[in-house]
PDB file of C-alpha atoms and ligand atoms in Angstrom:
ATOM      1  CA  UNK A  17     -24.133 -11.615   2.224  1.00 98.00           C
ATOM      2  CA  UNK A  18     -23.666  -8.363   0.374  1.00 98.00           C
ATOM      3  CA  UNK A  19     -20.439  -7.950  -1.617  1.00 98.00           C
ATOM      4  CA  UNK A  20     -18.875  -5.669  -4.196  1.00 98.00           C
ATOM      5  CA  UNK A  21     -18.124  -7.643  -7.356  1.00 98.00           C
ATOM      6  CA  UNK A  22     -15.976  -6.645 -10.310  1.00 97.00           C
ATOM      7  CA  UNK A  23     -17.994  -8.565 -12.895  1.00 95.00           C
ATOM      8  CA  UNK A  24     -16.101  -7.741 -16.048  1.00 94.00           C
ATOM      9  CA  UNK A  25     -13.622  -5.149 -17.294  1.00 94.00           C
ATOM     10  CA  UNK A  26     -14.908  -1.715 -16.309  1.00 94.00           C
ATOM     11  CA  UNK A  27     -17.970  -3.036 -14.433  1.00 96.00           C
ATOM     12  CA  UNK A  28     -18.304  -3.044 -10.624  1.00 97.00           C
ATOM     13  CA  UNK A  29     -21.586  -3.822  -8.862  1.00 98.00           C
ATOM     14  CA  UNK A  30     -22.867  -4.676  -5.384  1.00 98.00           C
ATOM     15  CA  UNK A  31     -24.682  -8.018  -5.144  1.00 97.00           C
ATOM     16  CA  UNK A  32     -25.956 -10.725  -2.825  1.00 98.00           C
ATOM     17  CA  UNK A  33     -23.505 -13.647  -2.900  1.00 97.00           C
ATOM     18  CA  UNK A  34     -23.248 -16.825  -0.774  1.00 97.00           C
ATOM     19  CA  UNK A  35     -21.712 -16.446   2.696  1.00 97.00           C
ATOM     20  CA  UNK A  36     -18.144 -17.781   2.829  1.00 96.00           C
ATOM     21  CA  UNK A  37     -17.185 -20.722   5.027  1.00 96.00           C
ATOM     22  CA  UNK A  38     -13.705 -21.291   6.435  1.00 98.00           C
ATOM     23  CA  UNK A  39     -11.289 -24.097   5.599  1.00 98.00           C
ATOM     24  CA  UNK A  40      -9.636 -25.947   8.517  1.00 98.00           C
ATOM     25  CA  UNK A  41      -6.925 -23.287   9.055  1.00 98.00           C
ATOM     26  CA  UNK A  42      -9.039 -20.278   8.045  1.00 98.00           C
ATOM     27  CA  UNK A  43     -11.274 -17.775   9.806  1.00 98.00           C
ATOM     28  CA  UNK A  44     -14.288 -15.781   8.649  1.00 98.00           C
ATOM     29  CA  UNK A  45     -13.923 -12.058   9.283  1.00 98.00           C
ATOM     30  CA  UNK A  46     -16.893  -9.701   9.524  1.00 98.00           C
ATOM     31  CA  UNK A  47     -15.390  -6.738   7.701  1.00 98.00           C
ATOM     32  CA  UNK A  48     -15.402  -3.416   9.583  1.00 98.00           C
ATOM     33  CA  UNK A  49     -13.843  -1.421   6.762  1.00 98.00           C
ATOM     34  CA  UNK A  50     -12.056  -2.096   3.486  1.00 98.00           C
ATOM     35  CA  UNK A  51      -9.777   0.401   1.744  1.00 98.00           C
ATOM     36  CA  UNK A  52      -9.572   1.071  -1.983  1.00 97.00           C
ATOM     37  CA  UNK A  53      -6.293   1.494  -3.823  1.00 92.00           C
ATOM     38  CA  UNK A  54      -4.725   1.616  -7.277  1.00 90.00           C
ATOM     39  CA  UNK A  55      -4.644  -2.178  -7.414  1.00 90.00           C
ATOM     40  CA  UNK A  56      -8.458  -2.214  -7.436  1.00 94.00           C
ATOM     41  CA  UNK A  57      -8.434   0.078 -10.470  1.00 93.00           C
ATOM     42  CA  UNK A  58      -5.971  -2.246 -12.215  1.00 89.00           C
ATOM     43  CA  UNK A  59      -8.302  -5.180 -11.507  1.00 92.00           C
ATOM     44  CA  UNK A  60     -11.202  -3.134 -12.901  1.00 94.00           C
ATOM     45  CA  UNK A  61      -9.105  -2.621 -16.039  1.00 90.00           C
ATOM     46  CA  UNK A  62      -8.627  -6.374 -16.355  1.00 87.00           C
ATOM     47  CA  UNK A  63      -5.057  -6.559 -15.023  1.00 82.00           C
ATOM     48  CA  UNK A  64      -3.664  -8.623 -12.099  1.00 75.00           C
ATOM     49  CA  UNK A  65      -6.658 -10.872 -11.455  1.00 65.00           C
ATOM     50  CA  UNK A  66      -6.542 -14.023 -13.577  1.00 70.00           C
ATOM     51  CA  UNK A  67     -10.324 -14.439 -13.560  1.00 86.00           C
ATOM     52  CA  UNK A  68     -13.321 -12.143 -13.267  1.00 93.00           C
ATOM     53  CA  UNK A  69     -15.748 -11.879 -11.584  1.00 95.00           C
ATOM     54  CA  UNK A  70     -14.013 -11.279  -8.263  1.00 96.00           C
ATOM     55  CA  UNK A  71     -14.879  -9.707  -4.913  1.00 97.00           C
ATOM     56  CA  UNK A  72     -12.117  -7.067  -4.571  1.00 97.00           C
ATOM     57  CA  UNK A  73     -10.636  -5.620  -1.384  1.00 98.00           C
ATOM     58  CA  UNK A  74      -7.187  -6.464   0.000  1.00 97.00           C
ATOM     59  CA  UNK A  75      -7.002  -3.754   2.682  1.00 98.00           C
ATOM     60  CA  UNK A  76      -9.365  -4.771   5.448  1.00 98.00           C
ATOM     61  CA  UNK A  77      -9.864  -5.422   9.114  1.00 98.00           C
ATOM     62  CA  UNK A  78     -12.747  -6.832  11.084  1.00 98.00           C
ATOM     63  CA  UNK A  79     -14.000  -9.183  13.737  1.00 98.00           C
ATOM     64  CA  UNK A  80     -13.620 -12.947  13.651  1.00 98.00           C
ATOM     65  CA  UNK A  81     -17.100 -14.529  13.459  1.00 98.00           C
ATOM     66  CA  UNK A  82     -16.168 -18.072  12.476  1.00 98.00           C
ATOM     67  CA  UNK A  83     -13.125 -20.314  12.792  1.00 98.00           C
ATOM     68  CA  UNK A  84     -12.043 -23.449  10.937  1.00 98.00           C
ATOM     69  CA  UNK A  85     -11.802 -26.828  12.622  1.00 98.00           C
ATOM     70  CA  UNK A  86      -8.017 -26.614  13.114  1.00 98.00           C
ATOM     71  CA  UNK A  87      -7.786 -23.008  14.347  1.00 98.00           C
ATOM     72  CA  UNK A  88      -6.617 -22.580  17.946  1.00 97.00           C
ATOM     73  CA  UNK A  89      -4.913 -19.171  17.755  1.00 97.00           C
ATOM     74  CA  UNK A  90      -8.028 -17.041  17.239  1.00 98.00           C
ATOM     75  CA  UNK A  91     -11.536 -17.171  18.608  1.00 98.00           C
ATOM     76  CA  UNK A  92     -14.849 -15.581  17.694  1.00 98.00           C
ATOM     77  CA  UNK A  93     -14.825 -11.940  18.772  1.00 98.00           C
ATOM     78  CA  UNK A  94     -11.114 -11.316  18.135  1.00 98.00           C
ATOM     79  CA  UNK A  95     -10.470  -8.194  16.060  1.00 98.00           C
ATOM     80  CA  UNK A  96      -7.874  -8.583  13.314  1.00 98.00           C
ATOM     81  CA  UNK A  97      -6.171  -6.891  10.395  1.00 98.00           C
ATOM     82  CA  UNK A  98      -5.585  -9.223   7.449  1.00 98.00           C
ATOM     83  CA  UNK A  99      -2.417  -9.573   5.392  1.00 98.00           C
ATOM     84  CA  UNK A 100      -3.789 -10.383   1.920  1.00 97.00           C
ATOM     85  CA  UNK A 101      -0.598 -12.105   0.668  1.00 96.00           C
ATOM     86  CA  UNK A 102      -0.965 -15.758  -0.351  1.00 96.00           C
ATOM     87  CA  UNK A 103       2.421 -17.306  -1.111  1.00 95.00           C
ATOM     88  CA  UNK A 104       3.046 -20.842  -2.363  1.00 96.00           C
ATOM     89  CA  UNK A 105       6.084 -21.370  -0.058  1.00 96.00           C
ATOM     90  CA  UNK A 106       7.407 -23.827  -2.655  1.00 98.00           C
ATOM     91  CA  UNK A 107       8.863 -21.869  -5.577  1.00 98.00           C
ATOM     92  CA  UNK A 108      12.445 -20.636  -5.785  1.00 98.00           C
ATOM     93  CA  UNK A 109      11.498 -17.081  -4.726  1.00 97.00           C
ATOM     94  CA  UNK A 110       9.577 -18.271  -1.681  1.00 97.00           C
ATOM     95  CA  UNK A 111      12.419 -20.609  -0.791  1.00 97.00           C
ATOM     96  CA  UNK A 112      14.934 -17.781  -0.957  1.00 97.00           C
ATOM     97  CA  UNK A 113      12.897 -15.351   1.146  1.00 96.00           C
ATOM     98  CA  UNK A 114      11.429 -13.291  -1.695  1.00 96.00           C
ATOM     99  CA  UNK A 115       7.861 -14.444  -1.097  1.00 96.00           C
ATOM    100  CA  UNK A 116       6.355 -11.270  -2.557  1.00 94.00           C
ATOM    101  CA  UNK A 117       7.879 -12.299  -5.908  1.00 95.00           C
ATOM    102  CA  UNK A 118       6.336 -15.786  -5.676  1.00 96.00           C
ATOM    103  CA  UNK A 119       5.857 -17.519  -9.036  1.00 96.00           C
ATOM    104  CA  UNK A 120       2.298 -18.350  -7.948  1.00 95.00           C
ATOM    105  CA  UNK A 121       1.728 -14.984  -6.294  1.00 92.00           C
ATOM    106  CA  UNK A 122      -1.854 -14.636  -5.139  1.00 94.00           C
ATOM    107  CA  UNK A 123      -3.695 -12.347  -2.763  1.00 95.00           C
ATOM    108  CA  UNK A 124      -7.025 -12.052  -1.014  1.00 97.00           C
ATOM    109  CA  UNK A 125      -9.036  -9.475  -2.960  1.00 97.00           C
ATOM    110  CA  UNK A 126      -6.818  -9.794  -6.050  1.00 94.00           C
ATOM    111  CA  UNK A 127      -6.954 -13.460  -7.027  1.00 93.00           C
ATOM    112  CA  UNK A 128      -9.424 -14.764  -4.390  1.00 95.00           C
ATOM    113  CA  UNK A 129     -12.542 -13.189  -2.829  1.00 97.00           C
ATOM    114  CA  UNK A 130     -11.639 -10.124  -0.782  1.00 98.00           C
ATOM    115  CA  UNK A 131     -12.843  -7.756   1.893  1.00 98.00           C
ATOM    116  CA  UNK A 132     -15.186  -5.456  -0.031  1.00 98.00           C
ATOM    117  CA  UNK A 133     -17.991  -7.542   1.420  1.00 98.00           C
ATOM    118  CA  UNK A 134     -19.777  -8.201   4.686  1.00 98.00           C
ATOM    119  CA  UNK A 135     -17.604 -11.279   5.306  1.00 98.00           C
ATOM    120  CA  UNK A 136     -14.249 -12.504   4.055  1.00 98.00           C
ATOM    121  CA  UNK A 137     -12.213 -15.645   4.600  1.00 98.00           C
ATOM    122  CA  UNK A 138      -8.530 -15.477   5.558  1.00 98.00           C
ATOM    123  CA  UNK A 139      -5.901 -18.012   6.643  1.00 98.00           C
ATOM    124  CA  UNK A 140      -5.277 -17.735  10.369  1.00 98.00           C
ATOM    125  CA  UNK A 141      -1.593 -17.137   9.558  1.00 97.00           C
ATOM    126  CA  UNK A 142      -2.548 -13.913   7.761  1.00 98.00           C
ATOM    127  CA  UNK A 143      -4.396 -12.372  10.699  1.00 98.00           C
ATOM    128  CA  UNK A 144      -2.836  -9.990  13.205  1.00 98.00           C
ATOM    129  CA  UNK A 145      -4.824  -9.322  16.361  1.00 98.00           C
ATOM    130  CA  UNK A 146      -5.504  -5.650  17.082  1.00 98.00           C
ATOM    131  CA  UNK A 147      -4.767  -4.079  20.447  1.00 97.00           C
ATOM    132  CA  UNK A 148      -7.647  -2.673  22.491  1.00 97.00           C
ATOM    133  CA  UNK A 149      -7.056   1.004  21.699  1.00 97.00           C
ATOM    134  CA  UNK A 150      -7.180   0.571  17.898  1.00 98.00           C
ATOM    135  CA  UNK A 151     -10.540   1.029  16.191  1.00 98.00           C
ATOM    136  CA  UNK A 152     -11.240  -1.928  13.902  1.00 98.00           C
ATOM    137  CA  UNK A 153     -12.311   0.349  11.010  1.00 98.00           C
ATOM    138  CA  UNK A 154      -9.056   2.307  11.147  1.00 98.00           C
ATOM    139  CA  UNK A 155      -6.974  -0.868  10.884  1.00 98.00           C
ATOM    140  CA  UNK A 156      -7.784  -1.063   7.156  1.00 98.00           C
ATOM    141  CA  UNK A 157      -4.708   1.199   6.967  1.00 98.00           C
ATOM    142  CA  UNK A 158      -2.339  -1.534   8.193  1.00 98.00           C
ATOM    143  CA  UNK A 159      -2.068  -3.194   4.764  1.00 98.00           C
ATOM    144  CA  UNK A 160      -0.986  -0.098   2.818  1.00 98.00           C
ATOM    145  CA  UNK A 161       1.324   0.767   5.714  1.00 98.00           C
ATOM    146  CA  UNK A 162       2.900  -2.688   5.424  1.00 98.00           C
ATOM    147  CA  UNK A 163       3.739  -1.869   1.785  1.00 97.00           C
ATOM    148  CA  UNK A 164       5.433   1.344   2.943  1.00 97.00           C
ATOM    149  CA  UNK A 165       7.385  -0.607   5.579  1.00 97.00           C
ATOM    150  CA  UNK A 166       8.523  -2.981   2.818  1.00 97.00           C
ATOM    151  CA  UNK A 167       9.640   0.087   0.833  1.00 97.00           C
ATOM    152  CA  UNK A 168      11.735   1.213   3.757  1.00 95.00           C
ATOM    153  CA  UNK A 169      13.229  -2.269   4.116  1.00 95.00           C
ATOM    154  CA  UNK A 170      14.433  -2.037   0.522  1.00 95.00           C
ATOM    155  CA  UNK A 171      15.937   1.419   1.113  1.00 92.00           C
ATOM    156  CA  UNK A 172      17.994   0.446   4.174  1.00 81.00           C
ATOM    157  CA  UNK A 173      18.250   4.188   4.766  1.00 86.00           C
ATOM    158  CA  UNK A 174      20.688   5.731   7.214  1.00 90.00           C
ATOM    159  CA  UNK A 175      20.109   8.323   9.942  1.00 94.00           C
ATOM    160  CA  UNK A 176      20.361  11.891   8.722  1.00 96.00           C
ATOM    161  CA  UNK A 177      19.208  11.177   5.175  1.00 96.00           C
ATOM    162  CA  UNK A 178      17.712  13.874   2.985  1.00 97.00           C
ATOM    163  CA  UNK A 179      14.512  12.456   1.556  1.00 98.00           C
ATOM    164  CA  UNK A 180      12.362  13.637  -1.344  1.00 98.00           C
ATOM    165  CA  UNK A 181       8.939  12.079  -1.888  1.00 98.00           C
ATOM    166  CA  UNK A 182       6.902  12.492  -5.079  1.00 98.00           C
ATOM    167  CA  UNK A 183       3.175  12.343  -4.421  1.00 97.00           C
ATOM    168  CA  UNK A 184       1.136  13.266  -1.370  1.00 96.00           C
ATOM    169  CA  UNK A 185      -1.625  10.716  -1.773  1.00 94.00           C
ATOM    170  CA  UNK A 186      -2.055   8.019   0.866  1.00 95.00           C
ATOM    171  CA  UNK A 187       1.150   6.164   0.010  1.00 96.00           C
ATOM    172  CA  UNK A 188       3.280   9.312  -0.208  1.00 97.00           C
ATOM    173  CA  UNK A 189       1.934  10.445   3.165  1.00 97.00           C
ATOM    174  CA  UNK A 190       2.755   7.053   4.703  1.00 98.00           C
ATOM    175  CA  UNK A 191       6.309   7.244   3.347  1.00 98.00           C
ATOM    176  CA  UNK A 192       6.526  10.757   4.812  1.00 98.00           C
ATOM    177  CA  UNK A 193       5.540   9.517   8.275  1.00 98.00           C
ATOM    178  CA  UNK A 194       7.997   6.607   8.088  1.00 97.00           C
ATOM    179  CA  UNK A 195      10.800   8.890   6.847  1.00 97.00           C
ATOM    180  CA  UNK A 196      10.329  11.137   9.861  1.00 95.00           C
ATOM    181  CA  UNK A 197      10.373   8.094  12.153  1.00 93.00           C
ATOM    182  CA  UNK A 198      13.514   6.639  10.592  1.00 92.00           C
ATOM    183  CA  UNK A 199      15.661   9.645  11.363  1.00 94.00           C
ATOM    184  CA  UNK A 200      15.649  11.618   8.132  1.00 96.00           C
ATOM    185  CA  UNK A 201      17.368  15.000   8.506  1.00 96.00           C
ATOM    186  CA  UNK A 202      14.830  16.463   6.141  1.00 96.00           C
ATOM    187  CA  UNK A 203      11.819  15.241   4.206  1.00 98.00           C
ATOM    188  CA  UNK A 204      10.548  17.222   1.236  1.00 98.00           C
ATOM    189  CA  UNK A 205       7.370  16.433  -0.671  1.00 98.00           C
ATOM    190  CA  UNK A 206       6.490  17.292  -4.259  1.00 98.00           C
ATOM    191  CA  UNK A 207       3.015  17.077  -5.731  1.00 97.00           C
ATOM    192  CA  UNK A 208       1.762  18.859  -8.828  1.00 95.00           C
ATOM    193  CA  UNK A 209      -1.560  19.254  -7.013  1.00 91.00           C
ATOM    194  CA  UNK A 210      -1.119  22.071  -4.460  1.00 90.00           C
ATOM    195  CA  UNK A 211      -4.379  21.082  -2.782  1.00 87.00           C
ATOM    196  CA  UNK A 212      -3.048  17.618  -1.972  1.00 90.00           C
ATOM    197  CA  UNK A 213       0.197  19.063  -0.628  1.00 95.00           C
ATOM    198  CA  UNK A 214      -1.710  20.736   2.179  1.00 95.00           C
ATOM    199  CA  UNK A 215      -2.151  17.366   3.922  1.00 96.00           C
ATOM    200  CA  UNK A 216       1.599  16.711   3.792  1.00 97.00           C
ATOM    201  CA  UNK A 217       2.163  20.178   5.256  1.00 97.00           C
ATOM    202  CA  UNK A 218      -0.353  19.444   7.997  1.00 96.00           C
ATOM    203  CA  UNK A 219       1.546  16.275   8.929  1.00 97.00           C
ATOM    204  CA  UNK A 220       4.848  18.166   8.883  1.00 97.00           C
ATOM    205  CA  UNK A 221       7.388  18.456   6.078  1.00 98.00           C
ATOM    206  CA  UNK A 222      10.749  20.210   5.780  1.00 97.00           C
ATOM    207  CA  UNK A 223       9.743  21.636   2.421  1.00 97.00           C
ATOM    208  CA  UNK A 224       6.993  21.156  -0.120  1.00 98.00           C
ATOM    209  CA  UNK A 225       6.450  22.349  -3.656  1.00 98.00           C
ATOM    210  CA  UNK A 226       4.559  21.665  -6.856  1.00 97.00           C
ATOM    211  CA  UNK A 227       7.936  21.491  -8.656  1.00 97.00           C
ATOM    212  CA  UNK A 228      11.175  20.226  -7.064  1.00 97.00           C
ATOM    213  CA  UNK A 229      13.056  23.173  -8.659  1.00 96.00           C
ATOM    214  CA  UNK A 230      11.496  25.381  -5.997  1.00 96.00           C
ATOM    215  CA  UNK A 231      13.197  23.369  -3.244  1.00 96.00           C
ATOM    216  CA  UNK A 232      16.693  24.574  -4.314  1.00 86.00           C
ATOM    217  CA  UNK A 233      18.831  21.555  -3.512  1.00 90.00           C
ATOM    218  CA  UNK A 234      21.520  21.456  -6.177  1.00 89.00           C
ATOM    219  CA  UNK A 235      23.195  18.426  -4.567  1.00 95.00           C
ATOM    220  CA  UNK A 236      19.979  16.435  -4.727  1.00 97.00           C
ATOM    221  CA  UNK A 237      18.566  14.025  -2.151  1.00 98.00           C
ATOM    222  CA  UNK A 238      20.024  10.838  -0.632  1.00 98.00           C
ATOM    223  CA  UNK A 239      16.696   9.116  -0.985  1.00 98.00           C
ATOM    224  CA  UNK A 240      14.104   9.853  -3.662  1.00 98.00           C
ATOM    225  CA  UNK A 241      10.806   7.981  -3.487  1.00 98.00           C
ATOM    226  CA  UNK A 242       8.278   7.937  -6.287  1.00 98.00           C
ATOM    227  CA  UNK A 243       4.818   7.414  -4.838  1.00 97.00           C
ATOM    228  CA  UNK A 244       2.974   8.463  -7.990  1.00 95.00           C
ATOM    229  CA  UNK A 245       3.715   5.920 -10.740  1.00 94.00           C
ATOM    230  CA  UNK A 246       3.675   8.910 -13.091  1.00 96.00           C
ATOM    231  CA  UNK A 247       6.354   9.015 -15.817  1.00 98.00           C
ATOM    232  CA  UNK A 248       7.084  12.743 -15.486  1.00 98.00           C
ATOM    233  CA  UNK A 249       7.491  12.470 -11.717  1.00 98.00           C
ATOM    234  CA  UNK A 250       9.704   9.377 -12.020  1.00 98.00           C
ATOM    235  CA  UNK A 251      11.925  11.043 -14.626  1.00 98.00           C
ATOM    236  CA  UNK A 252      12.252  14.179 -12.529  1.00 98.00           C
ATOM    237  CA  UNK A 253      13.009  12.126  -9.417  1.00 98.00           C
ATOM    238  CA  UNK A 254      15.712  10.031 -11.094  1.00 98.00           C
ATOM    239  CA  UNK A 255      17.534  13.229 -12.009  1.00 97.00           C
ATOM    240  CA  UNK A 256      17.477  14.511  -8.428  1.00 98.00           C
ATOM    241  CA  UNK A 257      19.131  11.588  -6.633  1.00 98.00           C
ATOM    242  CA  UNK A 258      22.329  12.772  -4.883  1.00 97.00           C
ATOM    243  CA  UNK A 259      25.688  11.038  -5.319  1.00 97.00           C
ATOM    244  CA  UNK A 260      25.584   7.633  -3.595  1.00 97.00           C
ATOM    245  CA  UNK A 261      21.838   8.078  -3.298  1.00 97.00           C
ATOM    246  CA  UNK A 262      18.930   5.725  -3.919  1.00 98.00           C
ATOM    247  CA  UNK A 263      15.802   6.025  -6.025  1.00 98.00           C
ATOM    248  CA  UNK A 264      12.863   3.873  -4.902  1.00 98.00           C
ATOM    249  CA  UNK A 265      10.081   3.013  -7.344  1.00 98.00           C
ATOM    250  CA  UNK A 266       7.201   2.654  -4.915  1.00 97.00           C
ATOM    251  CA  UNK A 267       4.257   3.968  -6.959  1.00 94.00           C
ATOM    252  CA  UNK A 268       2.605   1.575  -9.414  1.00 90.00           C
ATOM    253  CA  UNK A 269       3.263   2.698 -12.997  1.00 90.00           C
ATOM    254  CA  UNK A 270       1.250   1.520 -15.978  1.00 86.00           C
ATOM    255  CA  UNK A 271       2.862  -1.409 -17.811  1.00 86.00           C
ATOM    256  CA  UNK A 272       3.709   0.829 -20.781  1.00 91.00           C
ATOM    257  CA  UNK A 273       5.452   3.605 -18.818  1.00 94.00           C
ATOM    258  CA  UNK A 274       9.062   4.266 -19.904  1.00 97.00           C
ATOM    259  CA  UNK A 275      11.667   6.720 -18.589  1.00 98.00           C
ATOM    260  CA  UNK A 276      15.307   7.247 -19.510  1.00 97.00           C
ATOM    261  CA  UNK A 277      18.275   6.712 -17.215  1.00 96.00           C
ATOM    262  CA  UNK A 278      21.755   8.187 -17.414  1.00 97.00           C
ATOM    263  CA  UNK A 279      24.029   5.120 -17.161  1.00 97.00           C
ATOM    264  CA  UNK A 280      27.198   7.198 -16.853  1.00 98.00           C
ATOM    265  CA  UNK A 281      25.787   9.008 -13.809  1.00 97.00           C
ATOM    266  CA  UNK A 282      24.543   5.726 -12.286  1.00 98.00           C
ATOM    267  CA  UNK A 283      28.119   4.412 -12.631  1.00 98.00           C
ATOM    268  CA  UNK A 284      30.056   7.539 -11.797  1.00 98.00           C
ATOM    269  CA  UNK A 285      27.931   8.651  -8.842  1.00 98.00           C
ATOM    270  CA  UNK A 286      27.049   5.194  -7.530  1.00 97.00           C
ATOM    271  CA  UNK A 287      23.297   5.718  -7.840  1.00 97.00           C
ATOM    272  CA  UNK A 288      21.010   2.874  -6.785  1.00 97.00           C
ATOM    273  CA  UNK A 289      17.675   2.432  -8.556  1.00 98.00           C
ATOM    274  CA  UNK A 290      15.377  -0.049  -6.881  1.00 98.00           C
ATOM    275  CA  UNK A 291      11.745  -0.969  -6.312  1.00 97.00           C
ATOM    276  CA  UNK A 292       9.485  -2.524  -3.730  1.00 96.00           C
ATOM    277  CA  UNK A 293       6.415  -4.640  -4.389  1.00 93.00           C
ATOM    278  CA  UNK A 294       3.589  -5.085  -1.903  1.00 92.00           C
ATOM    279  CA  UNK A 295       4.240  -6.791   1.428  1.00 92.00           C
ATOM    280  CA  UNK A 296       7.197  -8.905   2.549  1.00 95.00           C
ATOM    281  CA  UNK A 297       7.438  -9.896   6.209  1.00 95.00           C
ATOM    282  CA  UNK A 298       6.277  -6.372   6.972  1.00 96.00           C
ATOM    283  CA  UNK A 299       2.640  -6.787   8.009  1.00 97.00           C
ATOM    284  CA  UNK A 300       3.230  -7.605  11.666  1.00 97.00           C
ATOM    285  CA  UNK A 301       5.615  -4.660  12.013  1.00 97.00           C
ATOM    286  CA  UNK A 302       3.170  -2.342  10.239  1.00 98.00           C
ATOM    287  CA  UNK A 303       0.457  -3.390  12.717  1.00 98.00           C
ATOM    288  CA  UNK A 304       2.834  -2.604  15.590  1.00 98.00           C
ATOM    289  CA  UNK A 305       3.788   0.765  14.101  1.00 98.00           C
ATOM    290  CA  UNK A 306       0.115   1.526  13.562  1.00 98.00           C
ATOM    291  CA  UNK A 307      -0.664   0.628  17.180  1.00 98.00           C
ATOM    292  CA  UNK A 308       2.200   2.924  18.206  1.00 97.00           C
ATOM    293  CA  UNK A 309       0.488   5.820  16.432  1.00 97.00           C
ATOM    294  CA  UNK A 310       2.678   6.314  13.353  1.00 97.00           C
ATOM    295  CA  UNK A 311      -0.409   7.321  11.338  1.00 97.00           C
ATOM    296  CA  UNK A 312      -3.357   9.529  12.213  1.00 97.00           C
ATOM    297  CA  UNK A 313      -6.397   7.714  10.756  1.00 98.00           C
ATOM    298  CA  UNK A 314      -8.459  10.903  10.895  1.00 97.00           C
ATOM    299  CA  UNK A 315      -6.007  12.491   8.463  1.00 96.00           C
ATOM    300  CA  UNK A 316      -5.240   9.452   6.299  1.00 97.00           C
ATOM    301  CA  UNK A 317      -8.835   8.260   5.822  1.00 97.00           C
ATOM    302  CA  UNK A 318     -10.733  10.981   3.981  1.00 96.00           C
ATOM    303  CA  UNK A 319     -13.944   9.100   3.158  1.00 97.00           C
ATOM    304  CA  UNK A 320     -15.907   6.293   4.819  1.00 98.00           C
ATOM    305  CA  UNK A 321     -18.623   5.237   2.370  1.00 98.00           C
ATOM    306  CA  UNK A 322     -21.221   2.484   2.690  1.00 98.00           C
ATOM    307  CA  UNK A 323     -20.418  -0.751   0.832  1.00 98.00           C
ATOM    308  CA  UNK A 324     -23.468  -0.106  -1.393  1.00 98.00           C
ATOM    309  CA  UNK A 325     -21.538   2.798  -2.893  1.00 98.00           C
ATOM    310  CA  UNK A 326     -18.494   0.725  -3.903  1.00 98.00           C
ATOM    311  CA  UNK A 327     -18.776   1.622  -7.629  1.00 97.00           C
ATOM    312  CA  UNK A 328     -19.012   5.337  -6.763  1.00 97.00           C
ATOM    313  CA  UNK A 329     -16.097   4.956  -4.342  1.00 97.00           C
ATOM    314  CA  UNK A 330     -13.995   3.512  -7.196  1.00 96.00           C
ATOM    315  CA  UNK A 331     -14.995   6.451  -9.402  1.00 96.00           C
ATOM    316  CA  UNK A 332     -14.037   8.923  -6.699  1.00 96.00           C
ATOM    317  CA  UNK A 333     -10.710   7.196  -6.145  1.00 94.00           C
ATOM    318  CA  UNK A 334      -9.992   7.189  -9.889  1.00 92.00           C
ATOM    319  CA  UNK A 335     -10.685  10.919 -10.047  1.00 91.00           C
ATOM    320  CA  UNK A 336      -7.996  11.545  -7.409  1.00 86.00           C
ATOM    321  CA  UNK A 337     -10.334  13.233  -4.926  1.00 88.00           C
ATOM    322  CA  UNK A 338      -9.561  12.536  -1.281  1.00 89.00           C
ATOM    323  CA  UNK A 339      -6.984  10.351   0.432  1.00 94.00           C
ATOM    324  CA  UNK A 340      -7.737   6.793   1.600  1.00 97.00           C
ATOM    325  CA  UNK A 341     -11.332   5.904   0.812  1.00 97.00           C
ATOM    326  CA  UNK A 342     -12.769   2.990   2.776  1.00 98.00           C
ATOM    327  CA  UNK A 343     -16.097   1.225   2.355  1.00 98.00           C
ATOM    328  CA  UNK A 344     -17.989   0.156   5.427  1.00 98.00           C
ATOM    329  CA  UNK A 345     -20.240  -2.910   5.017  1.00 96.00           C
TER     330      UNK A 345
HETATM  331 ZN1   ZN B  15      -3.615  -1.641  -1.844  1.00 65.33          ZN
HETATM  332 ZN1   ZN B  16       6.183 -19.145  -4.208  1.00 65.33          ZN
END
């Protein structure tokens, strides 16, 4: 089969590789589309994945074309979205319900061969069947949405919250759509790139600006979400959390990023600073929200490129042009 391969640091190619075969409780998925995200760039930079080469791609959906000997839940022809998370279920974090913090954390497309290929293998337990009205290609959005649902689980936000989101890339836009669905009184979006803000405006925002100063909210926001990973945005956001409010680190910052906090204000104004990492018991719910129409794939997916152009797709993603880019094998 044809697959994208990150061969070594900085080098992605498309190659012929052997077809995968399923283990007893696994299925083979013919990939309909696979999304690219910041994690793929980290892998390209030599982070996250313990060993290169690897077939990347952890955001994918497709049709089941092969099942393992002990699979009864799925049959050939079923269309599924795949949760890439591979937990050990044995370590202390798994045993206390924090599987996404697993000591042996692994994921399809990060530590094992992923969906940027014609075929990918997945445990049957990681597959969620798609309802009839959902296009298989569009369901590549379920995985990033499941990360946003996990972010909202961490927030435990209340009705009537005032929400400020930094970043109007794919993840910021998903947080925007969830904020509107979870009863926010207002949702404002900040992005230094005015061009990118136009998509947030199209989806519907209370306010939007290239600098939060323009939004004139001296009391701040109950919920501030960073969906950029950028130090300047994070610093600005920390300073705009209202009394009793919560700051969520949702964007992936570089390892070396540092910001300063104001411990007296954290104490005196009961500020919560928290984070959310990947997926935790949120994939099934994300698939249901997606089926219910929480996201418009025509807006969220900006580019559908052939798998052959995976290296160019990575370049385009790195340059910040477009929203969700998917490759289509
Ligand atoms: Zn991702
Ligand atoms: Zn574990």
